[in-house]
Tab-separated table of C-alpha atoms and ligand atoms in Angstrom:
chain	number	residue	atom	x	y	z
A	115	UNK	CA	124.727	144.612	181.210
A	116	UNK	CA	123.445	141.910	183.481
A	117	UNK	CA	124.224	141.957	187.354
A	118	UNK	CA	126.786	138.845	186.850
A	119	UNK	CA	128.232	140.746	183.779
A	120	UNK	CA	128.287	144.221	185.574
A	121	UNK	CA	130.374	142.251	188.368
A	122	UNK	CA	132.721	141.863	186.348
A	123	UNK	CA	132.579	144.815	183.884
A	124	UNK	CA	131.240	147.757	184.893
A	125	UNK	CA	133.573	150.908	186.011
A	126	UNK	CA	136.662	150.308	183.877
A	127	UNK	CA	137.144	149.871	180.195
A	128	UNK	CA	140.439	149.682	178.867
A	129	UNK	CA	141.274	151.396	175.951
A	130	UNK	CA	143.406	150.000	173.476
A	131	UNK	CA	146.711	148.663	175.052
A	132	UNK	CA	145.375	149.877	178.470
A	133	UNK	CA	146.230	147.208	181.205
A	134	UNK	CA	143.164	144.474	181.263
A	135	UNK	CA	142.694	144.771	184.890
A	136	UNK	CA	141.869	147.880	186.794
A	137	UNK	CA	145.291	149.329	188.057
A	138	UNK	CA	146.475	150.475	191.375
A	139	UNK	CA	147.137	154.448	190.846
A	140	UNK	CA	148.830	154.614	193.745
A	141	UNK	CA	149.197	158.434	194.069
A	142	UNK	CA	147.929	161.085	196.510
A	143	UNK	CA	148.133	164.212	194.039
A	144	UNK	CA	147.682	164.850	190.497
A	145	UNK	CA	149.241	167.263	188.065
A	146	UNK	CA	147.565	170.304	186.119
A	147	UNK	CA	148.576	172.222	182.992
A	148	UNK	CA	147.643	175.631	184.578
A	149	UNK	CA	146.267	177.432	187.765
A	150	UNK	CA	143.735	178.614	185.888
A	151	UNK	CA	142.574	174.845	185.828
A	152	UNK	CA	143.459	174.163	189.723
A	153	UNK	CA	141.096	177.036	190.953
A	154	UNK	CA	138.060	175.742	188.473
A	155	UNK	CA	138.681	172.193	190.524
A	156	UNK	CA	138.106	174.264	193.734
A	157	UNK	CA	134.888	175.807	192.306
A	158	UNK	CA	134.093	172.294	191.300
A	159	UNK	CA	133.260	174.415	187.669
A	160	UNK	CA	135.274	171.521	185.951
A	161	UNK	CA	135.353	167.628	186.836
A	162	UNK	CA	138.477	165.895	188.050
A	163	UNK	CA	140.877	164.539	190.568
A	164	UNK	CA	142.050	166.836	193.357
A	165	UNK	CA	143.607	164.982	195.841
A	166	UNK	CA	143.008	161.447	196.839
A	167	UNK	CA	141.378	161.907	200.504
A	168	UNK	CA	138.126	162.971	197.574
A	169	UNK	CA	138.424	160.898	194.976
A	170	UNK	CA	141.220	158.613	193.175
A	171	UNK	CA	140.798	156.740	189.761
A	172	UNK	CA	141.053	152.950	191.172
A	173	UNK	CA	138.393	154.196	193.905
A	174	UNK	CA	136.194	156.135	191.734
A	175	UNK	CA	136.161	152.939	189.317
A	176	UNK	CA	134.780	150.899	191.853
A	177	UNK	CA	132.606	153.650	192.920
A	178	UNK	CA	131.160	153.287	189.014
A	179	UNK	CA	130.830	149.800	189.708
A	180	UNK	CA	128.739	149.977	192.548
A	181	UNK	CA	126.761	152.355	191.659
A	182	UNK	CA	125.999	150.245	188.602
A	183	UNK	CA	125.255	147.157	190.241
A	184	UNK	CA	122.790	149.180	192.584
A	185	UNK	CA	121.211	150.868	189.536
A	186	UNK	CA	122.217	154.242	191.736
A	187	UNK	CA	123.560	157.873	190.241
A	188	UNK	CA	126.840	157.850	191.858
A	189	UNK	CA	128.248	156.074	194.556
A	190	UNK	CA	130.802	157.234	197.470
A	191	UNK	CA	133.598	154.345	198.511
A	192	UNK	CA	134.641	155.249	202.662
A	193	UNK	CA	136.987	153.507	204.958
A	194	UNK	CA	134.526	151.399	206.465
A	195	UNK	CA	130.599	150.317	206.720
A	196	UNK	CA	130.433	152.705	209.944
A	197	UNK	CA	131.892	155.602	208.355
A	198	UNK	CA	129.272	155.283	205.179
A	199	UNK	CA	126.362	155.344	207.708
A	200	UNK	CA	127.963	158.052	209.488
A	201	UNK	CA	128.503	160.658	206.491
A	202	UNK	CA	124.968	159.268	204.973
A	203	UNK	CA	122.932	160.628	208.385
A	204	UNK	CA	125.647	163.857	208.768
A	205	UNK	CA	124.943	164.508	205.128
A	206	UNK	CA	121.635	165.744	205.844
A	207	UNK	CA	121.244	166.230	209.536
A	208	UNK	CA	122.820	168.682	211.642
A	209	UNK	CA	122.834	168.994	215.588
A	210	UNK	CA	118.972	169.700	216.304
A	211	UNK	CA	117.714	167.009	214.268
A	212	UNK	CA	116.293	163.850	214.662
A	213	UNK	CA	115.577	160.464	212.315
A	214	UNK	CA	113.702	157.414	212.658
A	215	UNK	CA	115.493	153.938	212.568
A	216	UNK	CA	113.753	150.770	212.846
A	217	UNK	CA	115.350	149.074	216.388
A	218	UNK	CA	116.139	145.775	214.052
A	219	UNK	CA	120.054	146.545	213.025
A	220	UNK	CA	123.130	146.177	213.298
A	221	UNK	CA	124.685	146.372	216.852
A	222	UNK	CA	127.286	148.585	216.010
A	223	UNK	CA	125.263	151.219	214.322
A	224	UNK	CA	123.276	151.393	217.377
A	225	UNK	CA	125.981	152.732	219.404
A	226	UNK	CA	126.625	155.012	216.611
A	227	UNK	CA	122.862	156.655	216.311
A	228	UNK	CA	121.672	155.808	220.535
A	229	UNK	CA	124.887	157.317	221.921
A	230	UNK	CA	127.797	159.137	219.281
A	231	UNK	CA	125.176	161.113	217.462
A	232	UNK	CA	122.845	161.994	220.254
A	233	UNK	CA	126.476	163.543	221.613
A	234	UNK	CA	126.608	165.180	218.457
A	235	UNK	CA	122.682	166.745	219.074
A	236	UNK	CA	121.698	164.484	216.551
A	237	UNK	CA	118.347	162.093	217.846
A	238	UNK	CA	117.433	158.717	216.956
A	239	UNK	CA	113.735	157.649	217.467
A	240	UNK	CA	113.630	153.688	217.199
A	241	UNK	CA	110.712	152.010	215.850
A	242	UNK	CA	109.714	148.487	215.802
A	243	UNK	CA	110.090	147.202	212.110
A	244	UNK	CA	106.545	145.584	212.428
A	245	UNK	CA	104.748	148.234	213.326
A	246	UNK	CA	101.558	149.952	211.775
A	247	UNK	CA	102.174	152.626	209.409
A	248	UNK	CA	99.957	154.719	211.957
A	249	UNK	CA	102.065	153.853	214.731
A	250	UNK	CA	105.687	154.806	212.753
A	251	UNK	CA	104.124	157.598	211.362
A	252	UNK	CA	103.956	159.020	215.015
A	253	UNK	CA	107.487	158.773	215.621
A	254	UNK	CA	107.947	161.664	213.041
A	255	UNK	CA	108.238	165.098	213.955
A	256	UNK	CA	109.031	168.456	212.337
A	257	UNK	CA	113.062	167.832	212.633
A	258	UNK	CA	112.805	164.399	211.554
A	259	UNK	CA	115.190	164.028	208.175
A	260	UNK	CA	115.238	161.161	207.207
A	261	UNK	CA	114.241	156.992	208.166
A	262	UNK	CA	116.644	154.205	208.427
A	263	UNK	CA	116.282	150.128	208.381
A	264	UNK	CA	118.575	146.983	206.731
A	265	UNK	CA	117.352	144.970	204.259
A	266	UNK	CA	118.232	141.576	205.788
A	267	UNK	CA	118.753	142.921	209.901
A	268	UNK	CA	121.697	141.994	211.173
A	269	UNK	CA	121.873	139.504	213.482
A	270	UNK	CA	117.621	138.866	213.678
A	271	UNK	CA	117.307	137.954	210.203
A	272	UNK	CA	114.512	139.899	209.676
A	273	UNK	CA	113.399	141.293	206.036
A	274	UNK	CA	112.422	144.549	205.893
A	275	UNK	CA	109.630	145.526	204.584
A	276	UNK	CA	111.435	148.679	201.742
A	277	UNK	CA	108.061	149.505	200.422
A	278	UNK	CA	106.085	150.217	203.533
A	279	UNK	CA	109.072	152.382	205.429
A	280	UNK	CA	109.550	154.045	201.735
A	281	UNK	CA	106.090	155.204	201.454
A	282	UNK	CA	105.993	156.643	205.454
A	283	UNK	CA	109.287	158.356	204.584
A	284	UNK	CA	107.892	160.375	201.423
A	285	UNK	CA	104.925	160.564	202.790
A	286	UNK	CA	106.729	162.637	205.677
A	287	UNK	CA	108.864	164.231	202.829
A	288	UNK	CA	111.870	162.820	203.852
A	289	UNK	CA	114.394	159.910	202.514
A	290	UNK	CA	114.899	156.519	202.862
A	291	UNK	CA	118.318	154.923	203.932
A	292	UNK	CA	118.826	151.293	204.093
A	293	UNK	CA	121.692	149.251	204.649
A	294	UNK	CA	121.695	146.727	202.429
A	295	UNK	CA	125.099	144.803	203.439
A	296	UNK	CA	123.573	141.129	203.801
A	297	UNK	CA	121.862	141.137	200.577
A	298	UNK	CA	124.250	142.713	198.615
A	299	UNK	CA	122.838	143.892	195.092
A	300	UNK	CA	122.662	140.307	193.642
A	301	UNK	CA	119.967	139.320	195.971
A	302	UNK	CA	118.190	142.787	196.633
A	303	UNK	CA	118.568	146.197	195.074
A	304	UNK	CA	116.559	148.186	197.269
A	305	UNK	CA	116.022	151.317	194.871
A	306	UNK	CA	113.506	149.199	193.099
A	307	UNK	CA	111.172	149.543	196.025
A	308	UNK	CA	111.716	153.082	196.453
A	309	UNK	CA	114.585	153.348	199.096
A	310	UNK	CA	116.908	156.766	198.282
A	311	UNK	CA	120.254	156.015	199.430
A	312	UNK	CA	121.501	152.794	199.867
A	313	UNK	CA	124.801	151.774	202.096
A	314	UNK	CA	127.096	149.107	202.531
A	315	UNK	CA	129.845	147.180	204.843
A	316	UNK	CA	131.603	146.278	201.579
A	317	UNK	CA	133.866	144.505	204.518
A	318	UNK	CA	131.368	141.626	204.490
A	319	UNK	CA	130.122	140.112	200.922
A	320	UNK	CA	130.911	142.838	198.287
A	321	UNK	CA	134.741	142.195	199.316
A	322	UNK	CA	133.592	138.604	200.417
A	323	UNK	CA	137.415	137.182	201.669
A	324	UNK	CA	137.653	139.162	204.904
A	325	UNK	CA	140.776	141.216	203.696
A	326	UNK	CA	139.479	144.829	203.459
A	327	UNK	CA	137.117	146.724	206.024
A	328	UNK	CA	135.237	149.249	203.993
A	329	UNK	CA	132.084	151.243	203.107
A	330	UNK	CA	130.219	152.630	200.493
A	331	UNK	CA	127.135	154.874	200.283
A	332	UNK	CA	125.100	154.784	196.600
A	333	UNK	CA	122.549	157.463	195.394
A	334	UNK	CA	119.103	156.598	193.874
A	335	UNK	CA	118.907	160.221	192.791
A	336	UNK	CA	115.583	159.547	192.836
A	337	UNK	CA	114.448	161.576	195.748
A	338	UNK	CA	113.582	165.585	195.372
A	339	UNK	CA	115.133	167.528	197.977
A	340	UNK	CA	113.139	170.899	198.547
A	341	UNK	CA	114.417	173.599	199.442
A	342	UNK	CA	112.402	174.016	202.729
A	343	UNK	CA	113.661	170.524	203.992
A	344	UNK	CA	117.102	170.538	202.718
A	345	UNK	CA	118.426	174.154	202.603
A	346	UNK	CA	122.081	172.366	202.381
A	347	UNK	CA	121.580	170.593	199.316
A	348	UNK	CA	119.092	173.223	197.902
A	349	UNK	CA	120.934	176.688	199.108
A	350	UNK	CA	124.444	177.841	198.399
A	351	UNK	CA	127.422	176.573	199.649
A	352	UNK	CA	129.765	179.004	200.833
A	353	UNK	CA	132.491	176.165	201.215
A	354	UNK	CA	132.892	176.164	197.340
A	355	UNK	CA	131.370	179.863	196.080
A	356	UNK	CA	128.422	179.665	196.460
A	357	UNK	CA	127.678	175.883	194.886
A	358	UNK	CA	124.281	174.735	195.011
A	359	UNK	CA	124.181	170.900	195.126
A	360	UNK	CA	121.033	170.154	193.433
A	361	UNK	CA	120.941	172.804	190.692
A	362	UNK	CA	124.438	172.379	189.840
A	363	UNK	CA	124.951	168.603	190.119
A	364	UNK	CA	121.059	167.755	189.551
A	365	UNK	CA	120.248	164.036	190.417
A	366	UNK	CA	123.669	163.198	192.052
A	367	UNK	CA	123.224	166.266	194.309
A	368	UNK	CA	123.229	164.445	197.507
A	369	UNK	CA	126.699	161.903	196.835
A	370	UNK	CA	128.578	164.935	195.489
A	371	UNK	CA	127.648	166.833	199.023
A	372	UNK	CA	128.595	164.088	200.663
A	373	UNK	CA	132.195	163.342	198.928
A	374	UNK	CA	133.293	167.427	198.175
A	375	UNK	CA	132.120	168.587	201.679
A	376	UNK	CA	131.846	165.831	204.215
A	377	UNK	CA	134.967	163.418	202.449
A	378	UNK	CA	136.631	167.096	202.401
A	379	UNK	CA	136.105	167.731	206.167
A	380	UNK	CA	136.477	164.229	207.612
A	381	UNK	CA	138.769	162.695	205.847
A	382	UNK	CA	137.272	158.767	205.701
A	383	UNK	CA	138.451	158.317	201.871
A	384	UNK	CA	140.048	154.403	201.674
A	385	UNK	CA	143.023	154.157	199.682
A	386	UNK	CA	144.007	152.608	196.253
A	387	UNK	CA	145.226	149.203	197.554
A	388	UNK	CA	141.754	148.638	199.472
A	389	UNK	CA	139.600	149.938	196.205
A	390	UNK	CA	141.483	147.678	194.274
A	391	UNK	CA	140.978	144.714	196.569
A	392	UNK	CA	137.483	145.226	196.895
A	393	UNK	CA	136.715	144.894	193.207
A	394	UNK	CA	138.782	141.851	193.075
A	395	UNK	CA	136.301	140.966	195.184
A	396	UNK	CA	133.012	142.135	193.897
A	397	UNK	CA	133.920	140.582	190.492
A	398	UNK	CA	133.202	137.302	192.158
A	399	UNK	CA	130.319	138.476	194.086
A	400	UNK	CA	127.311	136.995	191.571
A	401	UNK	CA	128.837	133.504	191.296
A	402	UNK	CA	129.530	133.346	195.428
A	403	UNK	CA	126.340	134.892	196.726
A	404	UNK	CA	124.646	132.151	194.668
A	405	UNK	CA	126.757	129.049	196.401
A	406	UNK	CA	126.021	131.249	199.850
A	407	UNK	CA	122.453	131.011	199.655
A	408	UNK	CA	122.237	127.258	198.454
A	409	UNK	CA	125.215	126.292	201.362
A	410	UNK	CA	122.573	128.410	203.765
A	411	UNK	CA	119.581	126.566	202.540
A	412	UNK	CA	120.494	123.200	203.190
A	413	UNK	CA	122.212	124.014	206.550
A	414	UNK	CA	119.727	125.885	207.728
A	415	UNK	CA	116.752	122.688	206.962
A	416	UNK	CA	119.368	120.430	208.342
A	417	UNK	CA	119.349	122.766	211.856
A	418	UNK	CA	115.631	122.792	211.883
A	419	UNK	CA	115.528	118.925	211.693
A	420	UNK	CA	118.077	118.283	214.883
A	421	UNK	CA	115.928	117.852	218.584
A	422	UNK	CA	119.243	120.111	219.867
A	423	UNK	CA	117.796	123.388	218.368
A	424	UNK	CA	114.540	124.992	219.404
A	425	UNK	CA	114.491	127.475	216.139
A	426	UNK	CA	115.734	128.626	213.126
A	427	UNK	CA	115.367	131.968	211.657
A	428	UNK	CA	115.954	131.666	207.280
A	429	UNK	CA	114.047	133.201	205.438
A	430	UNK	CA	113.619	130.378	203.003
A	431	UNK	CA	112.268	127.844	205.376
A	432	UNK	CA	108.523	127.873	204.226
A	433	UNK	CA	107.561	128.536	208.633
A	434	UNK	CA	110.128	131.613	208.648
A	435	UNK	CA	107.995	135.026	209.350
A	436	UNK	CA	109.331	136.528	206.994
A	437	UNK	CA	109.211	133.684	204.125
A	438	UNK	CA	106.472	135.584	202.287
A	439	UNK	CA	108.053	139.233	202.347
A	440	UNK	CA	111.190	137.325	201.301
A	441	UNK	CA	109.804	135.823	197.934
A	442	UNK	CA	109.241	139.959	196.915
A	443	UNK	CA	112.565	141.237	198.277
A	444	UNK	CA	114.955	138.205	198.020
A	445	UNK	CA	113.660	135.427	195.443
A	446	UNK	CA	117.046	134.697	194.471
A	447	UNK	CA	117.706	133.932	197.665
A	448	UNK	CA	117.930	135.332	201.549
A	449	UNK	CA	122.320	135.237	202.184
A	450	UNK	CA	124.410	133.391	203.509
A	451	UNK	CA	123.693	134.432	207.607
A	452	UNK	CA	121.697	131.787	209.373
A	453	UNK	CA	120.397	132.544	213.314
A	454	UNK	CA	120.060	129.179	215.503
A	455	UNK	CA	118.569	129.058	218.594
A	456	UNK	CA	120.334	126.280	220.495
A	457	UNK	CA	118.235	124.370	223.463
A	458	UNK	CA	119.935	125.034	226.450
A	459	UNK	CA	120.589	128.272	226.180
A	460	UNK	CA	123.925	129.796	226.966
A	461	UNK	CA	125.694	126.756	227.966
A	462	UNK	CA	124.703	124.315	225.035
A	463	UNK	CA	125.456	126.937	222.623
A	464	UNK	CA	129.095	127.210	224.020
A	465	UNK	CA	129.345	123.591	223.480
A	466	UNK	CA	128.239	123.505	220.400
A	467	UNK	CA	130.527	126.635	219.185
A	468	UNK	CA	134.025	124.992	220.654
A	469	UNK	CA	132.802	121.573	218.865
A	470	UNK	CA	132.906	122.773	215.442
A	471	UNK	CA	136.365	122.295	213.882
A	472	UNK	CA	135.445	123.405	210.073
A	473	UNK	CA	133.739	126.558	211.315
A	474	UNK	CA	135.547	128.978	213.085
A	475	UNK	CA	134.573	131.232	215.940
A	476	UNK	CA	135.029	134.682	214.661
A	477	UNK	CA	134.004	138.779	215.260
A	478	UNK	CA	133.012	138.629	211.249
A	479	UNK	CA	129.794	137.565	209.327
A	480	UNK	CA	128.874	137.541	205.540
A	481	UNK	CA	132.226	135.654	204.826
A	482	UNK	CA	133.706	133.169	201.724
A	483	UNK	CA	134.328	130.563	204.885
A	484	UNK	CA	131.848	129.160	207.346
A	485	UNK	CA	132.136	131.343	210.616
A	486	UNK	CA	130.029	131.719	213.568
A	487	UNK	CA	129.466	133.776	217.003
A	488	UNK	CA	127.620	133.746	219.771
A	489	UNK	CA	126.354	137.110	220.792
A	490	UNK	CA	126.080	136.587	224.377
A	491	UNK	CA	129.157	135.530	225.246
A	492	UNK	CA	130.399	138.700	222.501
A	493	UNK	CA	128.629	141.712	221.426
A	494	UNK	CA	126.369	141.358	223.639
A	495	UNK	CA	128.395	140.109	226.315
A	496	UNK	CA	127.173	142.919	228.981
A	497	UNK	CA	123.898	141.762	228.991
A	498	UNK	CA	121.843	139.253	231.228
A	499	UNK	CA	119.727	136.791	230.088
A	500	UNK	CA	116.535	139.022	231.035
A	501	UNK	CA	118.299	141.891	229.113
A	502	UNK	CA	119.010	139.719	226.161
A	503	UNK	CA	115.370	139.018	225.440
A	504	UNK	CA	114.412	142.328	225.624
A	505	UNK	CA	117.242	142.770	222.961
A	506	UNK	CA	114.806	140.122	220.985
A	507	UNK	CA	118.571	137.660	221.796
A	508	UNK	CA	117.731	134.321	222.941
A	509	UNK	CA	121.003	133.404	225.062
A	510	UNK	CA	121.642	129.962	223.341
A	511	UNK	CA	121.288	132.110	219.810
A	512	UNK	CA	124.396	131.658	217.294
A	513	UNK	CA	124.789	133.390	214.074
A	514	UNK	CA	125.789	130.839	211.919
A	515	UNK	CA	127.764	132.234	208.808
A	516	UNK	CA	127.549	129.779	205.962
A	517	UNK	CA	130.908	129.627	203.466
A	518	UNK	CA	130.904	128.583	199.693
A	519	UNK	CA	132.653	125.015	201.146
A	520	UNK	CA	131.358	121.925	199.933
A	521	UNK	CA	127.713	122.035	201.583
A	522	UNK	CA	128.475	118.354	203.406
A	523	UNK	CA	131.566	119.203	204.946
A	524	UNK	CA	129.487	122.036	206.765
A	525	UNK	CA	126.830	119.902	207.487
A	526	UNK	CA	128.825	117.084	208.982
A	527	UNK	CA	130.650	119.654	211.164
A	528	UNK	CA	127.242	120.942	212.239
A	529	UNK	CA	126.096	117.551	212.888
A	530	UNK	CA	129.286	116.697	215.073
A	531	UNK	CA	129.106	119.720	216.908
A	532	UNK	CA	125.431	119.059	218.101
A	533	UNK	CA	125.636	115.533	218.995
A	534	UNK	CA	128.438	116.484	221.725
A	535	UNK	CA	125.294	118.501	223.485
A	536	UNK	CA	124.317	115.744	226.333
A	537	UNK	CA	120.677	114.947	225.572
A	538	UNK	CA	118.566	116.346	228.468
B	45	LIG	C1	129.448	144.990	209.692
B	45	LIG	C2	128.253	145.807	209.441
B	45	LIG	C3	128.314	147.210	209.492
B	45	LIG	C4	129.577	147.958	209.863
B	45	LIG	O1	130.533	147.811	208.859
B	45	LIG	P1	132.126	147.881	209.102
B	45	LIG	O2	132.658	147.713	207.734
B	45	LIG	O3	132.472	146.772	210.037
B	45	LIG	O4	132.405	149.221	209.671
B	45	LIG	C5	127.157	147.920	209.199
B	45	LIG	N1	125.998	147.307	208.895
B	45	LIG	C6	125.912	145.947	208.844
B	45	LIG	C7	124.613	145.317	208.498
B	45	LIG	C8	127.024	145.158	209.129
B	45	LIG	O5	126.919	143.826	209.094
């Protein structure tokens, strides 16, 4: 199957006079013909459902479905995108440890690796995403377990380069994780350029209609995990006998740790209803990602041609840095997620924002309609302007969401929304 066709497809197959759609099995606990059969689910000797805070059929369907779409080994559905990059790190670092992250991501996953995990002994060592492979390669150090970046960085808009940080990481002998949210599958599948795990804010596009916060971390099963490196995927397990994750579950050793030992112990498992709403969504996902990226386009040309905007940063506008590493990672297209830099700064930008009346100020991004923010006066609220551009945030800068709405209704808003900025 095709990506558009796996959308749609892959994960559930009715048998004959089986409902069409993927049902809601709305149950915490399932039954067994003997104990005999119970205790072999506890050894994990036989495959199965236990209990639905590790795995439920509408959850593990969409789990299939994922995993299919990122040409993965398994896949592990969580409660939210945070939760997903938390169990990915925990799954193979311990207190003691550190990884390297590229600086370039997601605000919210900063707090979680600069402050929650350093709490938890756990240390981040940030590298600029540009850098020389000499100069990342002396951010590693003996504890170092694995390296983290996001395919389209959330909100610079900058591509990462997969290859390059893939090659450091085995160099080093360690994994690479990327969050690959923005670009979702259709537009990127970053196990093609030799990332290892791959994780997602299905809350953004995979759902796509801004009904269901959720997560998901994929295996490559591509990456060998010695013994020396990884003694808890490679050594026994004396939470289930004695299991040893990559002998006994080969390639999908490091999603099965993850959901029978971490899912076990923390408890992040979404329910039925929210696995079932995100592959509602996802079976749209091919056919919207599409409109996103050819609503983003034109918006994003018809920003760069207004005298109220000093730049734009899209990846397919031919002067965008990163227009060339695009055309290898994202020729089908770079997302919906548009940055602006409004002249003026802070106070233009805020004009501009409570203009608009077809797109609507909102803490979301990556959505089916038009939505915008303006970090300054939001996430990154408790920052100056001097702090701001240290942050690489220039204070008039607005993260302009683009919707699948007709393309000229967005532009027209855009248009109105500028010309109330007084000309200077
Ligand atoms: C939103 C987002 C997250 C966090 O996901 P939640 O589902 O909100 O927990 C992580 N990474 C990226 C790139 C995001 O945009």
């Amino acid at each position: 199957m095709r990506e558009e066709t796996k959308c749609l497809h892959a994960g559930y197959t009715p048998k004959n006079g089986e409902p069409r759609v993927l049902p809601i099995y709305q149950s915490t606990t399932y039954k067994y013909d003997s104990t005999d059969h119970v205790g072999q689910l506890f050894d994990l000797a036989v495959d199965g459902h236990m209990y639905s805070r590790i795995s439920n059929p509408t959850v593990a369907a969409v789990e299939e479905k994922i995993a299919a779409l990122e040409g993965g080994v398994g896949a592990l559905c969580t409660t939210s995108g945070m939760s997903a990059t938390l169990l990915a790190i925990l799954n193979i670092c311990s207190a003691g440890d550190s990884f390297i992250s590229t600086s370039t991501i997601y605000g919210g996953t900063v707090n979680l690796f600069a402050v929650t995990l350093k709490r938890l002994g756990i240390e981040c060592v940030f590298v600029d995403a540009e850098a020389s492979e000499e100069e990342i390669q002396k951010a590693f150090r003996p504890n170092t377990r694995l390296v983290f970046g996001e395919t389209i960085a959330n909100p610079a808009i900058a591509v990462l380069d997969i290859e390059k940080f893939a090659r450091i990481a085995h160099q080093n002998g360690v994994p690479l994780i990327v969050d690959n949210t923005f670009a979702t599958p259709i537009l990127c599948r970053p196990f093609e350029f030799g990332a290892d795990i791959v994780v997602h804010s299905t809350s953004k596009y995979l759902e796509g209609h801004a009904v269901q916060i959720g997560g998901a971390i994929v295996d490559s099963g591509n990456f060998v995990w010695t013994q020396e490196k990884f003694p808890e995927l490679a050594t026994p397990d004396e939470s289930y006998h004695g299991v040893v994750y990559t002998r006994d579950f080969g390639k999908a050793a490091y999603v099965t740790k993850a959901r029978v030992q971490l899912m076990r112990d923390f408890g992040a498992y979404p329910s039925a209803q929210a696995a079932w709403l995100l592959n509602l969504g996802i079976e749209t996902l091919a056919v919207r990602m599409e409109r996103h990226c050819a609503n983003a386009d034109k918006v994003a040309r018809f920003f760069a041609a207004s005298d109220k905007v000093e730049a734009v940063h899209y990846p397919s506008l031919e002067n965008d840095i990163y227009h060339e590493r695009a055309k290898k990672y994202l020729p089908k297209g770079a997302s919906g997620v548009i940055s602006v830099d409004i002249k003026g700064g802070r106070d233009n930008a805020v004009i501009f924002m409570d203009s608009l009346k077809l797109a609507t100020n909102e803490v979301h991004v990556a959505d089916i309609r038009t939505c915008v923010l303006h970090p300054a006066s939001a996430t990154h609220r408790q920052l100056n302007d001097e702090q701001l551009k240290a942050a690489g945030i220039h204070p008039g800068m607005i993260r302009f969401s683009v919707g699948i709405e007709n393309v000229d209704d967005i532009i027209e808003d855009v248009a109105q929304a500028l010309a109330q900025i007084k000309d200077e």
